Each structure stands twice: as structure tokens, then as C-alpha cells.
């Protein structure tokens, strides 16, 4: 009788499967399901309150798939569905934060960012999903990631200079007022001919409003002759800004494609010809750079000088989209080593491809 009760060798065999491995063996589609629902929850967080049809369009899922996923998120108290649209609950936000590191690790974006930072010889790279050339969601992700890194690192730094451009303009929407009211936001250079909402002065004001902080505008006429430009630098407003630039402790800036920036500024045919002949690829702070990172042209304006950036402890470069890869590389070829780049997958992958090819 005792022999019949003795366990067989199979029954005493030690199992090496972890709980996670066992889950995957039983439900192999689990990682995909988690990523899909995480992605949907993140879209709602970025865009909510948002309608189902809009969510379907942004996510790439059919309306039926979107409806099913939203019902599941609602049942788990992760999303709230109301007349004005879908929004994320507090529990949903906690889930997003808890899963963020794991999802990023699985996506390969962290490895991509690490390799890019090493090749570019800069402090850090953060890569968000997608391509800013085609996705407004990706642009929002860039803004959200920049705001997150800024809030975590600003600490004792008080004077923050910001440039114009659509990428930087996305950041204020994701800022929070906690302990940031003592900051002073300033335009990194005098306003020129960009669209009003994308000018540095307007964006500095947006940052200040979002953080319940202060800002200082600086208007620079972009039609001044060289002689008038020299005189303007001695005006009280210009001298005050030059003093602030020398004390700037943080800079948040974009990087533009040289050709596109020249067109946006209504540059003369002569200036555009100069840029083409000198093989300008990227632009930042009114300076144009070739592939080697050398300054090949600059516009007349009063603002932060490239050499001053070396003394700024906290530098955030924000730019994405595959089409901007070459422009980003041209600026970063000579950028300060303390630069933190925030970009997207499409730009990051294209930059690596270009560096490996070249």
C-alpha cells in the first residue's frame, strides 16, 4: 500500500519555469495584449477627453476593436467614458507609470537611445515611439517626455531660455506648477519671422503660464541692417537680455532643417544660395550647421550664442521625425557633451543608419 502512495520521479521533478514564464506558456499573447492596452491608455492620457472615433484613427485599431478595448478599460476602472469623451482615471495613470519602464525595455527604444547617446557623445538620449513627421501623437509624446525630464532635473536652476518651433511648443501642455513658480522663462533669442504661436516669446509665455512662473519677452526687428543691428545691441532691452543670457542655467531648444527654416524666415534668394553652396543641413539658435557641425551661416539677431551653451548645465534638444535626422546630426556633431536629446524612433533609427553608413 505504501509503495502505491510513493510519488513517481515525474511528480518530484523540479520545475524551472518562473511565474512569468508560466503565464506566457499558458497565454502567449499576453505581452501583445498588455502593450495594446497600454498604448490605448497612453493615447487617452495624451488626448483625453477624446472621442472613440478619434481614438480609433490615432491608434490604428478599428472602431469595433477600440470600443471593445475601451469597455475593458472602463470595467477595470482605468478609463472613464463620458459624453465629452474618454479620459484616464487616477488608477489608469498609476498603471501607466507602473508599466512604463517594462514597456520601454521590451520595445527596444532604450537600447536604441543608449547606442545613440554613445555614438553622439552626449549625456543622454530619450526616444519616444513613432514618427513626428506623420503623427501628432508622437509630437505630444515628445512634449510629455521633455516636460518629465525637465521637471526631474531643473532643481536649483532658475533662468530657463526656450527657442521657438513646434517641438518646443508642445512641452508647456505637460508641465506642472508644483515648485516651479520661482523660475524665469526667457526667449533664447529675439523674435523673427516664424508663425506667431511658434515664436520663442510666445512659447516662453506658455511655459510661464503652465508653471505659474515669470517670463520676459524680447522683440527683435528682423529687418535691421547690419549697422542698425550693432546699435540695437546697446539698447536697454537688449543689454538686459544679454545679461540674462550670460546667467542662463537651462535651455530647451529645437533643431530645424536648414532649407525649411530658410523658407519659413522668408530668407532672400541670395541667403538660400549661400546655405546651399555651404551645404547647410541643420539650424538652431539662428545658426546654420553643415554635416560636420561647423557653423556655415547665421542670421542677425540678439540671443544666446553657441559658445555660451558650453557653460549651461542643463541642455534639452527636442526634435523628431525621420526627415530631420540629418539636421539633428549636423547640430549634435558640435553640441556640448551635457546635451540631452529627446527624439522619436523614426529619427533615431535614421540617425543610426546615417552614422553607420558614413
Short mmCIF file of C-alpha atoms in Angstrom, two decimals:
data_model
loop_
_atom_site.label_atom_id
_atom_site.label_comp_id
_atom_site.label_asym_id
_atom_site.label_seq_id
_atom_site.Cartn_x
_atom_site.Cartn_y
_atom_site.Cartn_z
CA UNK A 1 0.00 0.00 0.00
CA UNK A 2 2.83 2.38 0.88
CA UNK A 3 4.51 1.70 -2.48
CA UNK A 4 1.37 2.79 -4.28
CA UNK A 5 1.43 6.14 -2.46
CA UNK A 6 5.09 6.88 -3.25
CA UNK A 7 5.36 9.72 -5.81
CA UNK A 8 6.85 8.91 -9.17
CA UNK A 9 10.01 10.57 -10.43
CA UNK A 10 7.91 12.80 -12.67
CA UNK A 11 5.99 14.13 -9.69
CA UNK A 12 9.13 15.13 -7.81
CA UNK A 13 10.85 16.64 -10.87
CA UNK A 14 11.81 20.26 -10.11
CA UNK A 15 10.19 22.88 -12.35
CA UNK A 16 12.37 25.74 -13.57
CA UNK A 17 9.62 27.94 -15.00
CA UNK A 18 9.15 31.31 -13.32
CA UNK A 19 5.65 32.62 -12.72
CA UNK A 20 6.03 34.98 -15.69
CA UNK A 21 7.26 32.20 -17.97
CA UNK A 22 4.36 30.05 -16.88
CA UNK A 23 1.92 32.84 -17.70
CA UNK A 24 3.45 33.24 -21.16
CA UNK A 25 3.29 29.49 -21.76
CA UNK A 26 -0.38 29.49 -20.88
CA UNK A 27 -1.27 32.84 -22.52
CA UNK A 28 1.41 33.53 -25.19
CA UNK A 29 -0.50 36.57 -26.46
CA UNK A 30 -0.28 38.27 -23.02
CA UNK A 31 2.61 40.69 -23.83
CA UNK A 32 0.85 41.84 -27.00
CA UNK A 33 -2.43 42.41 -25.15
CA UNK A 34 -0.67 44.39 -22.43
CA UNK A 35 1.14 46.58 -24.97
CA UNK A 36 -2.05 47.21 -26.95
CA UNK A 37 -4.00 48.27 -23.87
CA UNK A 38 -1.06 50.30 -22.52
CA UNK A 39 -0.82 52.10 -25.87
CA UNK A 40 -4.55 52.87 -25.85
CA UNK A 41 -4.39 54.13 -22.27
CA UNK A 42 -1.44 56.37 -23.15
CA UNK A 43 -3.30 57.81 -26.15
CA UNK A 44 -6.24 58.64 -23.88
CA UNK A 45 -3.89 60.27 -21.35
CA UNK A 46 -2.35 62.42 -24.10
CA UNK A 47 -5.57 63.41 -25.85
CA UNK A 48 -8.43 63.00 -23.37
CA UNK A 49 -11.22 63.71 -23.12
CA UNK A 50 -11.28 62.21 -26.60
CA UNK A 51 -13.95 60.58 -28.77
CA UNK A 52 -13.93 56.90 -29.77
CA UNK A 53 -13.67 57.66 -33.48
CA UNK A 54 -10.65 59.91 -32.92
CA UNK A 55 -9.04 57.23 -30.74
CA UNK A 56 -9.65 54.65 -33.45
CA UNK A 57 -7.97 56.88 -36.03
CA UNK A 58 -4.96 57.65 -33.79
CA UNK A 59 -4.43 54.08 -32.62
CA UNK A 60 -4.90 52.31 -35.95
CA UNK A 61 -7.48 49.93 -34.49
CA UNK A 62 -10.95 49.52 -36.00
CA UNK A 63 -13.84 51.23 -34.25
CA UNK A 64 -15.07 47.84 -33.10
CA UNK A 65 -11.67 46.94 -31.60
CA UNK A 66 -11.46 50.36 -29.99
CA UNK A 67 -14.92 50.03 -28.47
CA UNK A 68 -14.09 46.61 -27.01
CA UNK A 69 -10.81 47.85 -25.54
CA UNK A 70 -12.46 50.92 -24.01
CA UNK A 71 -15.15 48.80 -22.39
CA UNK A 72 -12.46 46.60 -20.84
CA UNK A 73 -10.51 49.64 -19.59
CA UNK A 74 -13.72 51.06 -18.15
CA UNK A 75 -14.54 47.77 -16.36
CA UNK A 76 -11.08 47.84 -14.75
CA UNK A 77 -11.61 51.48 -13.66
CA UNK A 78 -8.68 52.61 -15.84
CA UNK A 79 -10.72 54.83 -18.16
CA UNK A 80 -13.81 56.98 -17.71
CA UNK A 81 -16.31 57.24 -20.56
CA UNK A 82 -18.50 60.33 -20.56
CA UNK A 83 -20.44 62.48 -23.03
CA UNK A 84 -17.44 64.74 -23.67
CA UNK A 85 -15.18 61.77 -24.38
CA UNK A 86 -12.88 59.19 -22.79
CA UNK A 87 -10.38 60.15 -20.09
CA UNK A 88 -7.91 58.30 -17.85
CA UNK A 89 -8.73 57.67 -14.21
CA UNK A 90 -6.25 58.05 -11.34
CA UNK A 91 -5.86 54.27 -11.30
CA UNK A 92 -5.16 54.37 -15.04
CA UNK A 93 -2.39 56.92 -14.52
CA UNK A 94 -0.85 54.70 -11.83
CA UNK A 95 -0.91 51.75 -14.23
CA UNK A 96 0.79 53.82 -16.95
CA UNK A 97 3.59 54.82 -14.59
CA UNK A 98 3.99 51.27 -13.24
CA UNK A 99 4.28 49.73 -16.72
CA UNK A 100 6.35 52.45 -18.38
CA UNK A 101 9.82 51.05 -17.73
CA UNK A 102 8.87 47.49 -18.67
CA UNK A 103 7.17 48.53 -21.92
CA UNK A 104 10.10 50.76 -22.91
CA UNK A 105 12.56 47.93 -22.24
CA UNK A 106 10.57 45.48 -24.37
CA UNK A 107 10.17 47.98 -27.21
CA UNK A 108 13.93 48.28 -27.79
CA UNK A 109 13.77 52.08 -27.55
CA UNK A 110 16.05 52.15 -24.51
CA UNK A 111 18.75 50.18 -26.29
CA UNK A 112 18.34 52.48 -29.30
CA UNK A 113 18.68 55.56 -27.08
CA UNK A 114 21.74 54.17 -25.31
CA UNK A 115 23.57 53.39 -28.56
CA UNK A 116 22.70 56.80 -29.98
CA UNK A 117 23.96 58.65 -26.87
CA UNK A 118 27.24 56.74 -27.02
CA UNK A 119 27.79 57.43 -30.71
CA UNK A 120 26.87 61.10 -30.38
CA UNK A 121 28.98 61.53 -27.21
CA UNK A 122 26.22 63.41 -25.38
CA UNK A 123 24.83 62.98 -21.86
CA UNK A 124 21.55 61.21 -22.61
CA UNK A 125 19.03 60.33 -25.32
CA UNK A 126 15.34 59.64 -24.78
CA UNK A 127 13.38 58.03 -27.63
CA UNK A 128 9.58 58.04 -27.88
CA UNK A 129 7.56 55.84 -30.23
CA UNK A 130 6.52 56.86 -33.73
CA UNK A 131 7.43 59.48 -36.32
CA UNK A 132 6.72 63.17 -35.71
CA UNK A 133 6.55 63.74 -39.46
CA UNK A 134 3.23 61.89 -39.59
CA UNK A 135 1.88 61.63 -36.05
CA UNK A 136 0.61 64.39 -33.77
CA UNK A 137 0.55 61.79 -31.01
CA UNK A 138 4.32 61.35 -31.37
CA UNK A 139 4.76 65.13 -31.12
CA UNK A 140 2.75 65.08 -27.90
CA UNK A 141 4.86 62.20 -26.58
CA UNK A 142 7.98 64.26 -27.25
CA UNK A 143 6.43 67.16 -25.34
CA UNK A 144 5.44 64.92 -22.44
CA UNK A 145 8.87 63.26 -22.20
CA UNK A 146 10.64 66.64 -22.34
CA UNK A 147 8.41 68.02 -19.58
CA UNK A 148 9.07 64.93 -17.47
CA UNK A 149 12.86 65.21 -17.83
CA UNK A 150 12.78 68.97 -17.25
CA UNK A 151 10.75 68.64 -14.04
CA UNK A 152 13.01 65.91 -12.68
CA UNK A 153 16.25 67.81 -13.33
CA UNK A 154 15.55 71.56 -13.07
CA UNK A 155 16.18 71.59 -9.28
CA UNK A 156 18.12 74.73 -8.31
CA UNK A 157 18.38 76.21 -11.82
CA UNK A 158 16.25 79.35 -12.14
CA UNK A 159 16.70 81.03 -15.55
CA UNK A 160 15.37 78.96 -18.45
CA UNK A 161 15.77 80.00 -22.09
CA UNK A 162 13.49 78.46 -24.73
CA UNK A 163 13.55 78.66 -28.50
CA UNK A 164 10.68 78.72 -30.96
CA UNK A 165 9.43 75.80 -33.05
CA UNK A 166 6.65 73.22 -33.00
CA UNK A 167 8.54 70.63 -30.89
CA UNK A 168 9.30 73.03 -28.03
CA UNK A 169 5.77 74.46 -28.28
CA UNK A 170 4.39 71.02 -27.29
CA UNK A 171 6.17 70.97 -23.91
CA UNK A 172 4.20 73.51 -21.79
CA UNK A 173 0.98 71.48 -22.03
CA UNK A 174 2.63 68.76 -19.91
CA UNK A 175 4.20 70.97 -17.28
CA UNK A 176 3.02 71.17 -13.66
CA UNK A 177 3.10 74.13 -11.31
CA UNK A 178 4.48 72.34 -8.27
CA UNK A 179 7.63 74.08 -7.00
CA UNK A 180 8.34 75.77 -10.35
CA UNK A 181 6.88 79.21 -9.67
CA UNK A 182 10.30 80.75 -8.96
CA UNK A 183 11.56 80.08 -12.50
CA UNK A 184 12.11 82.80 -15.08
CA UNK A 185 11.48 81.82 -18.71
CA UNK A 186 13.06 83.90 -21.47
CA UNK A 187 13.22 83.71 -25.26
CA UNK A 188 16.56 82.25 -26.35
CA UNK A 189 16.77 84.95 -29.00
CA UNK A 190 14.79 87.90 -30.29
CA UNK A 191 11.64 87.12 -32.29
CA UNK A 192 11.92 86.75 -36.06
CA UNK A 193 9.52 85.77 -38.80
CA UNK A 194 8.10 82.45 -37.61
CA UNK A 195 4.40 81.84 -37.13
CA UNK A 196 3.29 83.81 -34.06
CA UNK A 197 2.35 80.79 -31.92
CA UNK A 198 5.74 79.17 -32.57
CA UNK A 199 7.89 82.17 -31.70
CA UNK A 200 10.19 81.93 -28.70
CA UNK A 201 8.46 84.83 -26.93
CA UNK A 202 5.05 83.16 -27.11
CA UNK A 203 6.44 79.79 -26.04
CA UNK A 204 8.28 81.35 -23.08
CA UNK A 205 4.96 82.90 -22.02
CA UNK A 206 3.26 79.48 -22.36
CA UNK A 207 5.90 77.87 -20.13
CA UNK A 208 5.48 80.61 -17.52
CA UNK A 209 1.70 80.25 -17.53
CA UNK A 210 1.88 76.45 -17.20
CA UNK A 211 4.37 76.66 -14.31
CA UNK A 212 2.82 79.72 -12.62
CA UNK A 213 6.23 81.33 -13.15
CA UNK A 214 7.58 84.54 -14.69
CA UNK A 215 8.77 85.30 -18.21
CA UNK A 216 10.47 88.07 -20.10
CA UNK A 217 9.71 88.77 -23.77
CA UNK A 218 12.28 90.12 -26.20
CA UNK A 219 11.22 91.52 -29.55
CA UNK A 220 13.87 91.92 -32.20
CA UNK A 221 13.06 93.51 -35.59
CA UNK A 222 14.23 91.01 -38.23
CA UNK A 223 14.65 93.63 -40.94
CA UNK A 224 17.51 95.57 -39.32
CA UNK A 225 20.58 96.37 -41.35
CA UNK A 226 24.00 95.38 -40.03
CA UNK A 227 24.59 98.92 -38.78
CA UNK A 228 21.20 99.12 -37.06
CA UNK A 229 21.78 95.68 -35.54
CA UNK A 230 25.03 96.91 -33.97
CA UNK A 231 23.21 99.93 -32.49
CA UNK A 232 20.26 97.84 -31.26
CA UNK A 233 22.53 95.70 -29.10
CA UNK A 234 23.20 98.78 -26.95
CA UNK A 235 19.52 99.42 -26.28
CA UNK A 236 18.47 98.87 -22.62
CA UNK A 237 16.16 95.95 -23.51
CA UNK A 238 18.89 94.21 -25.49
CA UNK A 239 21.51 94.78 -22.80
CA UNK A 240 19.17 93.39 -20.15
CA UNK A 241 18.57 90.24 -22.21
CA UNK A 242 22.29 89.81 -22.90
CA UNK A 243 22.85 89.91 -19.15
CA UNK A 244 20.17 87.23 -18.64
CA UNK A 245 21.70 85.06 -21.36
CA UNK A 246 25.00 85.12 -19.53
CA UNK A 247 23.20 83.78 -16.42
CA UNK A 248 21.01 81.20 -18.17
CA UNK A 249 21.08 77.83 -16.37
CA UNK A 250 18.81 75.75 -18.60
CA UNK A 251 18.00 75.80 -22.32
CA UNK A 252 15.19 73.97 -24.11
CA UNK A 253 15.61 74.21 -27.86
CA UNK A 254 14.54 72.73 -31.13
CA UNK A 255 16.59 71.79 -34.20
CA UNK A 256 15.41 72.74 -37.66
CA UNK A 257 16.10 71.58 -41.18
CA UNK A 258 18.26 74.30 -42.77
CA UNK A 259 16.36 74.58 -46.05
CA UNK A 260 12.95 74.60 -44.40
CA UNK A 261 13.99 77.19 -41.80
CA UNK A 262 15.30 79.50 -44.51
CA UNK A 263 11.95 79.29 -46.30
CA UNK A 264 10.00 79.87 -43.08
CA UNK A 265 12.03 83.01 -42.46
CA UNK A 266 11.46 84.27 -45.99
CA UNK A 267 15.22 84.39 -46.48
CA UNK A 268 16.43 86.11 -49.62
CA UNK A 269 17.41 84.06 -52.67
CA UNK A 270 20.99 85.12 -52.05
CA UNK A 271 20.92 83.76 -48.49
CA UNK A 272 19.30 80.50 -49.64
CA UNK A 273 22.01 80.15 -52.28
CA UNK A 274 24.70 80.62 -49.62
CA UNK A 275 23.15 77.88 -47.50
CA UNK A 276 23.03 75.52 -50.46
CA UNK A 277 26.62 76.21 -51.50
CA UNK A 278 27.89 75.74 -47.95
CA UNK A 279 25.84 72.53 -47.59
CA UNK A 280 23.90 73.67 -44.53
CA UNK A 281 21.91 70.79 -43.01
CA UNK A 282 20.59 71.92 -39.64
CA UNK A 283 19.69 75.09 -37.73
CA UNK A 284 19.49 76.07 -34.06
CA UNK A 285 19.54 79.49 -32.32
CA UNK A 286 19.73 81.22 -35.72
CA UNK A 287 22.97 79.38 -36.61
CA UNK A 288 23.21 77.03 -39.60
CA UNK A 289 25.44 73.92 -39.49
CA UNK A 290 26.96 71.64 -42.10
CA UNK A 291 27.27 67.87 -41.78
CA UNK A 292 30.45 68.20 -39.69
CA UNK A 293 28.73 70.51 -37.19
CA UNK A 294 30.56 73.61 -38.39
CA UNK A 295 28.71 76.95 -38.42
CA UNK A 296 28.37 77.98 -42.07
CA UNK A 297 25.93 80.89 -41.69
CA UNK A 298 23.95 82.82 -39.08
CA UNK A 299 21.08 85.28 -39.08
CA UNK A 300 21.31 88.72 -37.49
CA UNK A 301 19.61 88.59 -34.12
CA UNK A 302 20.34 89.08 -30.44
CA UNK A 303 20.29 85.84 -28.49
CA UNK A 304 22.22 83.05 -26.82
CA UNK A 305 25.49 82.39 -28.59
CA UNK A 306 26.65 78.87 -29.43
CA UNK A 307 29.80 79.24 -27.32
CA UNK A 308 27.64 80.18 -24.28
CA UNK A 309 25.94 76.77 -24.38
CA UNK A 310 29.13 75.14 -23.10
CA UNK A 311 28.55 76.88 -19.76
CA UNK A 312 24.85 75.98 -19.46
CA UNK A 313 24.49 72.99 -17.07
CA UNK A 314 21.12 71.75 -18.36
CA UNK A 315 20.53 71.48 -22.13
CA UNK A 316 17.50 69.85 -23.76
CA UNK A 317 17.43 69.43 -27.55
CA UNK A 318 13.95 68.46 -28.76
CA UNK A 319 13.45 67.28 -32.36
CA UNK A 320 11.85 64.34 -34.13
CA UNK A 321 10.77 62.97 -37.49
CA UNK A 322 12.76 60.89 -39.95
CA UNK A 323 13.08 63.88 -42.27
CA UNK A 324 15.03 65.77 -39.57
CA UNK A 325 17.62 63.07 -38.90
CA UNK A 326 20.37 64.74 -40.93
CA UNK A 327 19.59 68.16 -39.42
CA UNK A 328 19.76 66.77 -35.88
CA UNK A 329 23.08 65.08 -36.60
CA UNK A 330 24.56 68.27 -38.04
CA UNK A 331 23.82 70.21 -34.85
CA UNK A 332 24.86 67.42 -32.49
CA UNK A 333 28.19 66.97 -34.28
CA UNK A 334 29.39 70.01 -32.35
CA UNK A 335 26.90 70.15 -29.48
CA UNK A 336 28.02 70.37 -25.82
CA UNK A 337 28.52 66.99 -24.14
CA UNK A 338 25.90 67.79 -21.46
CA UNK A 339 23.13 67.85 -24.11
CA UNK A 340 20.07 65.68 -23.51
CA UNK A 341 18.36 64.76 -26.79
CA UNK A 342 14.66 63.99 -26.93
CA UNK A 343 13.64 62.45 -30.23
CA UNK A 344 11.43 59.77 -31.78
CA UNK A 345 12.02 56.27 -33.15
CA UNK A 346 11.96 57.29 -36.79
CA UNK A 347 14.60 59.99 -36.33
CA UNK A 348 16.73 57.82 -34.02
CA UNK A 349 16.79 54.86 -36.38
CA UNK A 350 17.58 57.09 -39.37
CA UNK A 351 20.39 58.83 -37.45
CA UNK A 352 21.97 55.50 -36.58
CA UNK A 353 21.66 54.33 -40.18
CA UNK A 354 23.33 57.52 -41.44
CA UNK A 355 26.18 57.25 -38.91
CA UNK A 356 26.82 53.62 -39.76
CA UNK A 357 26.77 54.42 -43.47
CA UNK A 358 29.06 57.42 -43.09
#
